[in-house]
Coordinates of C-alpha atoms and ligand atoms in Angstrom, one line a residue:
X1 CA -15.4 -15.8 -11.3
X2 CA -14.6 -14.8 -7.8
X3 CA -15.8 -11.5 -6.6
X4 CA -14.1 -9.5 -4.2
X5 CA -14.3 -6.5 -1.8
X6 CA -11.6 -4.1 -0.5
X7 CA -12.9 -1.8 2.5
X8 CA -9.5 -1.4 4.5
X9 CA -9.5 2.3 4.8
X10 CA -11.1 4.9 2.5
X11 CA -11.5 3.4 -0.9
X12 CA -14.5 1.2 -1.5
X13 CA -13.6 -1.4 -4.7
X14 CA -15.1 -4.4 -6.0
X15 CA -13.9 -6.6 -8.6
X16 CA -14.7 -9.5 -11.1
X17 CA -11.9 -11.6 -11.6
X18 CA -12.3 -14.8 -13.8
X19 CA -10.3 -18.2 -12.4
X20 CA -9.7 -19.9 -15.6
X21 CA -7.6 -17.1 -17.1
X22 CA -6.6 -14.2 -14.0
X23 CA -8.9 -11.9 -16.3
X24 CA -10.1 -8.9 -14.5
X25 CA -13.8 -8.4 -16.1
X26 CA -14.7 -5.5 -13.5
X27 CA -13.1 -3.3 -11.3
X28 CA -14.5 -0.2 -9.7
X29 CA -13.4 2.1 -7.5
X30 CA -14.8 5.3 -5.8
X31 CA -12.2 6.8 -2.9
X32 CA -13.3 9.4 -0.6
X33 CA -10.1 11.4 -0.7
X34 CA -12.5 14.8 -1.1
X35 CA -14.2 14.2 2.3
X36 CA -11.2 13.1 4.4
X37 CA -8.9 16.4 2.4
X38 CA -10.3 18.7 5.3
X39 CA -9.1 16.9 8.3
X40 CA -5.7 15.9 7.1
X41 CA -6.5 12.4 7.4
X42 CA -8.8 9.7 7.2
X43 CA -11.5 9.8 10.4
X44 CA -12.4 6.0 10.3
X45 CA -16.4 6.5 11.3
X46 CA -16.2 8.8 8.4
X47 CA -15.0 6.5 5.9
X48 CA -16.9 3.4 7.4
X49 CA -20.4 5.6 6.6
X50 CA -19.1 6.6 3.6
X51 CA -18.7 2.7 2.4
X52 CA -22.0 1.9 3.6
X53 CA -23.3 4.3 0.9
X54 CA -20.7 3.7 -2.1
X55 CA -20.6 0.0 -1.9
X56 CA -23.8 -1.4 -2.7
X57 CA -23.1 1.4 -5.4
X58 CA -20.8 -0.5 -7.2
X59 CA -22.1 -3.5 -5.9
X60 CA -25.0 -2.7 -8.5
X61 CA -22.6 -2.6 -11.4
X62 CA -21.0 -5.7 -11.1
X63 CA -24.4 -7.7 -10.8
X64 CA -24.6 -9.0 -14.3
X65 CA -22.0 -11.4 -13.1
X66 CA -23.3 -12.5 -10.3
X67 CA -24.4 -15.8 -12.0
X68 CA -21.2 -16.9 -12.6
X69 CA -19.5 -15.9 -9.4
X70 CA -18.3 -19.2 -7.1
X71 CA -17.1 -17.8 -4.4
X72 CA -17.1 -13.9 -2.3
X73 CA -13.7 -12.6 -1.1
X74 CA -13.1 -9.9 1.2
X75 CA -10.5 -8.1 2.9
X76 CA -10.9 -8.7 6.4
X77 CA -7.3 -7.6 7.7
X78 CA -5.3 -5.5 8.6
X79 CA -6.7 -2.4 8.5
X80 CA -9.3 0.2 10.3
X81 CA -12.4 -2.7 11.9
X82 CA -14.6 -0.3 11.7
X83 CA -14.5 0.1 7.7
X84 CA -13.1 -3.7 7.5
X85 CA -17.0 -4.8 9.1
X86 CA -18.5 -3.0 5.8
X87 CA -16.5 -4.7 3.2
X88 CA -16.8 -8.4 5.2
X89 CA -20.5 -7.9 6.3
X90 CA -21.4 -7.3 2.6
X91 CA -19.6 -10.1 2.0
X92 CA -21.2 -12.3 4.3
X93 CA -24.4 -11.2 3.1
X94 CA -23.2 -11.8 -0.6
X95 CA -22.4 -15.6 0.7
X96 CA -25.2 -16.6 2.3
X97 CA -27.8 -14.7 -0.3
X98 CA -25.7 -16.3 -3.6
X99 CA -24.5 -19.9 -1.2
X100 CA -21.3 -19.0 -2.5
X101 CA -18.4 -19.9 -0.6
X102 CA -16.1 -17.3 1.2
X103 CA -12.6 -16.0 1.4
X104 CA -10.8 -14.1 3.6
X105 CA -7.4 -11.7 2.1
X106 CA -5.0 -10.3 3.7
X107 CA -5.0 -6.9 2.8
X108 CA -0.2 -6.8 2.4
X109 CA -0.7 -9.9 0.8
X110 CA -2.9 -8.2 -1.9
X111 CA -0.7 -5.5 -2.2
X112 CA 2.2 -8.0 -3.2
X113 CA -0.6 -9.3 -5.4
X114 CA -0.7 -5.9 -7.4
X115 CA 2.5 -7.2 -9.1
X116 CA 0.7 -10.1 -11.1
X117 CA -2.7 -8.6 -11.6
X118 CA -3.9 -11.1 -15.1
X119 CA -0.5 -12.7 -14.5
X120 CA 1.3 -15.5 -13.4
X121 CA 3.1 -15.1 -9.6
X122 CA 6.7 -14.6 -9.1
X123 CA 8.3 -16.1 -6.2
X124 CA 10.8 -15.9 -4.4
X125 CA 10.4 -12.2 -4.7
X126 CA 11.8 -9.3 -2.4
X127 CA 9.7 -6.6 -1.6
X128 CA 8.8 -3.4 -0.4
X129 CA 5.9 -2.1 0.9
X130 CA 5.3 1.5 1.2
X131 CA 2.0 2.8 2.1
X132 CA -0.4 5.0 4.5
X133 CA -0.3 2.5 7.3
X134 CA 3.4 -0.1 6.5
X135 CA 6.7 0.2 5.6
X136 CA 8.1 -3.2 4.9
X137 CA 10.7 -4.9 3.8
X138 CA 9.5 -8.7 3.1
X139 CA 11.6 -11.8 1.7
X140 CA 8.5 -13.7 0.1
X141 CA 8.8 -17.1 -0.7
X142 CA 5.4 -17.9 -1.1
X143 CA 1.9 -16.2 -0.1
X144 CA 2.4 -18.4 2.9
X145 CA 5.7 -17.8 4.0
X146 CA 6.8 -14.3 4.3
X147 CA 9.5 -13.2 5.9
X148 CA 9.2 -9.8 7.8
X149 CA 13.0 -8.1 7.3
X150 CA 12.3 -4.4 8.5
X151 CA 9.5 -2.6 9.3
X152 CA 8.8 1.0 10.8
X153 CA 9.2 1.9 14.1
X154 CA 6.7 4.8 14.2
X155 CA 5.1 6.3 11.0
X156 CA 5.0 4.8 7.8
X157 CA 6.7 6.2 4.8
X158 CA 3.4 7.0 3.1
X159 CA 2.4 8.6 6.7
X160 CA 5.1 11.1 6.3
X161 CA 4.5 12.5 3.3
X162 CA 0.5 13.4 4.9
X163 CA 1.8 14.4 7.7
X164 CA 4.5 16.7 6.3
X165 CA 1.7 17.7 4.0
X166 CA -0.5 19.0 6.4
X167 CA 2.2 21.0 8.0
X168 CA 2.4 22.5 4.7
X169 CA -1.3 23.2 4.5
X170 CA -2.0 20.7 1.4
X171 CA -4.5 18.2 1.5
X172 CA -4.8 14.7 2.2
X173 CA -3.5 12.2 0.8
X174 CA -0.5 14.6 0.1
X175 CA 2.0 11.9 -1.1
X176 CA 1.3 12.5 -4.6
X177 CA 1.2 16.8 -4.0
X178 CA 4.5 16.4 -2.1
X179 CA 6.4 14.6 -5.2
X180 CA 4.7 17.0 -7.7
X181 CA 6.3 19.8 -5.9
X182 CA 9.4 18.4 -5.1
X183 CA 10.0 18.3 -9.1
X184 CA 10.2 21.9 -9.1
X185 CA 12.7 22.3 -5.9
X186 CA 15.6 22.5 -4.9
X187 CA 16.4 18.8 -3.0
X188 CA 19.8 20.8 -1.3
X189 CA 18.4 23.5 -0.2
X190 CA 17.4 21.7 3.4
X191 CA 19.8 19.7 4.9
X192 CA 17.8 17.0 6.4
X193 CA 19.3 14.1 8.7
X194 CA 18.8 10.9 7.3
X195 CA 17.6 9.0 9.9
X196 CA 18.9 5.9 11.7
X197 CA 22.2 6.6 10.0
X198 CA 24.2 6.3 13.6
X199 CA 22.5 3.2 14.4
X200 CA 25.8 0.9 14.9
X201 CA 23.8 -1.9 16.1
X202 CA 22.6 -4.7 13.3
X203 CA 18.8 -3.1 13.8
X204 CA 16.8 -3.0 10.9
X205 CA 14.2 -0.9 10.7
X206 CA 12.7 2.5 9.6
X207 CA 11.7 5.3 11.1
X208 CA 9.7 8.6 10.1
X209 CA 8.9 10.7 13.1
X210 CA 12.4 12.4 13.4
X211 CA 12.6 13.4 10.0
X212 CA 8.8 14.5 10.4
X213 CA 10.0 16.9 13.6
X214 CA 12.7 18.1 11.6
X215 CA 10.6 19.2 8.7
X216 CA 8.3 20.5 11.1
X217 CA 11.4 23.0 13.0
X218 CA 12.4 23.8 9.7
X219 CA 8.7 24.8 8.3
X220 CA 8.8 27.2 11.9
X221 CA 11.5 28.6 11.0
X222 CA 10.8 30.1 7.7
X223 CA 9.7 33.9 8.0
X224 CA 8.0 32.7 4.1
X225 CA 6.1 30.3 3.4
X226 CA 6.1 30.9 -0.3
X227 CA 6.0 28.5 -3.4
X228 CA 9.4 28.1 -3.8
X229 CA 10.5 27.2 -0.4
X230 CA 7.4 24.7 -0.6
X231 CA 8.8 23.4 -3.1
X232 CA 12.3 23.2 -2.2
X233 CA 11.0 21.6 1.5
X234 CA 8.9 19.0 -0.2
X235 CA 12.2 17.8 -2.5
X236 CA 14.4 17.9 0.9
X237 CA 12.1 16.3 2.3
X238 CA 11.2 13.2 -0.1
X239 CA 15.5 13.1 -0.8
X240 CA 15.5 12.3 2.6
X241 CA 12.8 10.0 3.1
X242 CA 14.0 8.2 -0.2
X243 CA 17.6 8.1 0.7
X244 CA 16.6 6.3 4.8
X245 CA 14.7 3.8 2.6
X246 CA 17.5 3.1 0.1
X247 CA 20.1 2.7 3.0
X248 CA 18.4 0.3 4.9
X249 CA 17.5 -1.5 1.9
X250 CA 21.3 -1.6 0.7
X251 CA 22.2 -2.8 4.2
X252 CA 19.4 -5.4 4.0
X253 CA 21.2 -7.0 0.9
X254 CA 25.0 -5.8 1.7
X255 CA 25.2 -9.8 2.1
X256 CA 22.4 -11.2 0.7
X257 CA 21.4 -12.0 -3.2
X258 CA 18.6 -10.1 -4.8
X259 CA 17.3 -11.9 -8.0
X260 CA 13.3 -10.2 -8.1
X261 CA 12.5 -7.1 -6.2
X262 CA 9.2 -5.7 -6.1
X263 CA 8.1 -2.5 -4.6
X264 CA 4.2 -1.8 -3.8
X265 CA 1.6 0.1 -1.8
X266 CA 0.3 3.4 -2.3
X267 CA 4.0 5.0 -2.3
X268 CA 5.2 2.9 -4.6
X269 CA 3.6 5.2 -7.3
X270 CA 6.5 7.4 -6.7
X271 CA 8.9 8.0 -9.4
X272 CA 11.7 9.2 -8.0
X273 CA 11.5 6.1 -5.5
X274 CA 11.2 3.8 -8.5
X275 CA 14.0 5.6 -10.0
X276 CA 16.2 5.1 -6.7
X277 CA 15.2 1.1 -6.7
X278 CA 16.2 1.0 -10.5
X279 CA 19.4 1.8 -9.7
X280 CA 19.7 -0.5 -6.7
X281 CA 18.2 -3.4 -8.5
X282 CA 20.6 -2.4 -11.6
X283 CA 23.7 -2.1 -9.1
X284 CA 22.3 -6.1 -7.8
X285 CA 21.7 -7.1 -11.2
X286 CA 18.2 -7.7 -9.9
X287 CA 14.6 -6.8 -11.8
X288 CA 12.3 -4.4 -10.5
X289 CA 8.5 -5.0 -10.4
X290 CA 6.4 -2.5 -10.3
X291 CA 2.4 -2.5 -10.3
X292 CA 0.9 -0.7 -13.0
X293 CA -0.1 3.0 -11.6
X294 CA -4.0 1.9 -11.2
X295 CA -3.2 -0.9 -8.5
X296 CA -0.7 0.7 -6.1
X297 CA -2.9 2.6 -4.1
X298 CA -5.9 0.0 -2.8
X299 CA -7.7 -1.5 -4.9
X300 CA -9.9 -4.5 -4.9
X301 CA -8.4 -5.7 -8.5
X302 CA -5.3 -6.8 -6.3
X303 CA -7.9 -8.5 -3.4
X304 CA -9.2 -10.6 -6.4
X305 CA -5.8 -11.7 -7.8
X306 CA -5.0 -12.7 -4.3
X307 CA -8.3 -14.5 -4.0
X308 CA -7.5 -16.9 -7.3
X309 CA -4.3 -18.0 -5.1
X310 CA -6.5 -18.4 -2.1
X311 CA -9.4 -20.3 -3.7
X312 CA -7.0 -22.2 -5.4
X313 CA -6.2 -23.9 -1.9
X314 CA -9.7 -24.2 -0.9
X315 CA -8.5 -21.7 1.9
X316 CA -12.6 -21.2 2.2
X317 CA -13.7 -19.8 5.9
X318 CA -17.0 -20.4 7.6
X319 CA -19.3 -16.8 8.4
X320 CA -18.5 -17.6 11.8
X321 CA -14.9 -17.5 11.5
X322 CA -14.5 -14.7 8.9
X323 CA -13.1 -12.3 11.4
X324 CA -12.1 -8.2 11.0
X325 CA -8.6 -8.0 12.6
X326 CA -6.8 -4.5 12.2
X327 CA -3.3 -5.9 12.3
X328 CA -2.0 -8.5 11.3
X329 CA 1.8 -10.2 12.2
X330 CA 1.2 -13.3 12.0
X331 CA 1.5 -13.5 8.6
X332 CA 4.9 -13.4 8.9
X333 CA 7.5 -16.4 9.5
Ligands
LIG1 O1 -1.7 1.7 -0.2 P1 -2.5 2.9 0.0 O2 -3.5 3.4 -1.0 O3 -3.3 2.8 1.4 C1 -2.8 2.1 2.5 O4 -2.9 0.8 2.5 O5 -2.3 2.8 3.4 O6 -1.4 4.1 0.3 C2 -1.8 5.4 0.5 C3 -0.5 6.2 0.9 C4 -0.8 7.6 1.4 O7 -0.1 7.9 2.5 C5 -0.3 8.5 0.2 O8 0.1 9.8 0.6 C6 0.8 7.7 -0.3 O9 0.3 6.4 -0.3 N1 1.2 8.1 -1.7 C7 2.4 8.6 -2.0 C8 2.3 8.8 -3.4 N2 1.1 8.4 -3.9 C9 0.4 8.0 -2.8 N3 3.5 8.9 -1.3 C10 4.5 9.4 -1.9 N4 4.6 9.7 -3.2 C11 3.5 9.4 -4.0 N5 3.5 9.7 -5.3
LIG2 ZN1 -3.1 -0.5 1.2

């Protein structure tokens, strides 16, 4: 069994995940979305003192396995260091107290991992990554060869709908609040510029902070605020963010062949963006892969999937050289 860690940013997970069959035998997660909600965000020495206290928590729970574990994986990129060091230091500890050996995950690899949690991979596999901190567009051939087609240029998709959120007054995380409201709006009412659309130059890429300054005019603007024109802002608003995602990806493939497309990260637990890719991958005679709803948002079930491809390779790491980075190109080919 390989046990592994996920510390990246506000949810502390650990899970037991058996080599011989992918089986996931424990997974636990506590996220601290209550005692970020006030600030409209996640404060990273927050979070980081907040996994000091709930990980040895659950660390507690998953110790009737610890016999059979053979090697500690962590998280250790990209992501905020300061909660990263929890997760890996724990980890380090767990090696050196067990003499198991270590592994290091990259945190958007595990997310592309979410797709084939107890399952066989999938590659080549297209994907998209939308969550708090990336919006990706990724060819991947392999775990180790990733190919970086578009990424933001500012905020992330998942970013947007917090930050649009909090201009509306609803707590953090608000991506799911956003799309629950938008279900009873009106997606006409605002007319929102998609954005990039002008861009005649071959540039790929996304971008979130117009649209954001848009939504935020138009929130000024309104003599009332009430639940209606919430509601009608918050479908405006994710049409638009949904459609600038859509485009780009359509432009992405206007020449290029599409067999598997998977779409993860937090975001991707949005329906009417999976409803948009359906049609897209329908229209490209492509499938869609989506995680189940329990492993879009981080998870450590999706470190520990990873980690059976990682130990696999023997890709073990010294306690030396497991370093915290908080980004991480050079994944990417
Ligand atoms: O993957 P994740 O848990 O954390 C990061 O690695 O960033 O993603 C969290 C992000 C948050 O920004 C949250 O608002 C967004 O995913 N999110 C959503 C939805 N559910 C979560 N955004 C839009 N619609 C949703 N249903
Ligand atoms: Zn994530």
């Amino acid at each position: 069994m390989i046990l592994s860690i996920e510390s990246s940013c506000d949810d502390s997970s650990i899970a037991i995940t058996r080599l011989e069959d992918k089986k996931l035998l424990f997974h636990k997660k506590i996220s601290q979305d209550a005692e970020h909600a006030a600030y409209g965000g996640v404060v990273p020495e927050l979070a980081a003192r907040l996994h000091a206290v709930t990980l040895p928590k659950i660390l507690e729970e998953a110790k009737p396995y610890f016999s059979e574990v053979k090697a500690i994986a962590v998280t250790n990129e990209p992501g905020l260091s300061v909660t990263l060091v929890e997760g890996v230091s724990m980890a380090k500890a767990l090696s050196v107290a067990l003499g198991l050996p270590l592994l290091g995950i990259n945190h958007l690899k595990g997310h592309i991992c979410s797709l084939f949690i107890e399952d066989e991979t999938l590659f080549p596999l297209d994907v998209l990554l939308v969550s708090g901190g990336h919006t990706q567009l990724l060819h991947v051939n392999s775990l180790e060869e990733i190919k970086l087609l578009a990424t933001t240029m500012d905020d992330s998709f998942g970013e947007s709908f917090d930050k649009v959120g909090k201009m509306l007054g609803l707590p953090y995380p608000a991506g799911p609040l956003i799309e629950a409201y938008a279900k009873r709006g009106d997606a006409k009412r605002f007319d929102f510029t998609v954005p990039l659309q002008g861009t005649s130059t071959k540039l790929l890429a996304f971008s979130y902070s117009g649209l954001k300054n848009q939504v935020r005019l138009c929130i000024e603007a309104q003599e009332n605020l009430d639940e209606q024109t919430i509601c009608d802002i918050c479908a405006s608003f994710q049409r638009v963010a949904v459609a600038h995602l859509m485009q780009k990806i359509r432009k992405a493939y206007k020449e290029r062949s599409v067999e598997h497309f998977g779409v993860v990260g937090g975001a991707s637990a949005n329906l009417y963006l999976r409803g948009e890719l359906e049609a897209f991958c329908a229209s490209k005679q492509a499938t869609l892969h989506t995680a189940k709803m329990e492993f879009c948002s981080d998870n450590a079930a999706m470190i520990g999937r990873c980690a059976l491809e990682a130990y696999a390779q023997k890709a073990f790491v010294n306690l030396a050289d497991l370093k915290v980075r908080s980004s991480s190109k050079d994944i990417f080919y």
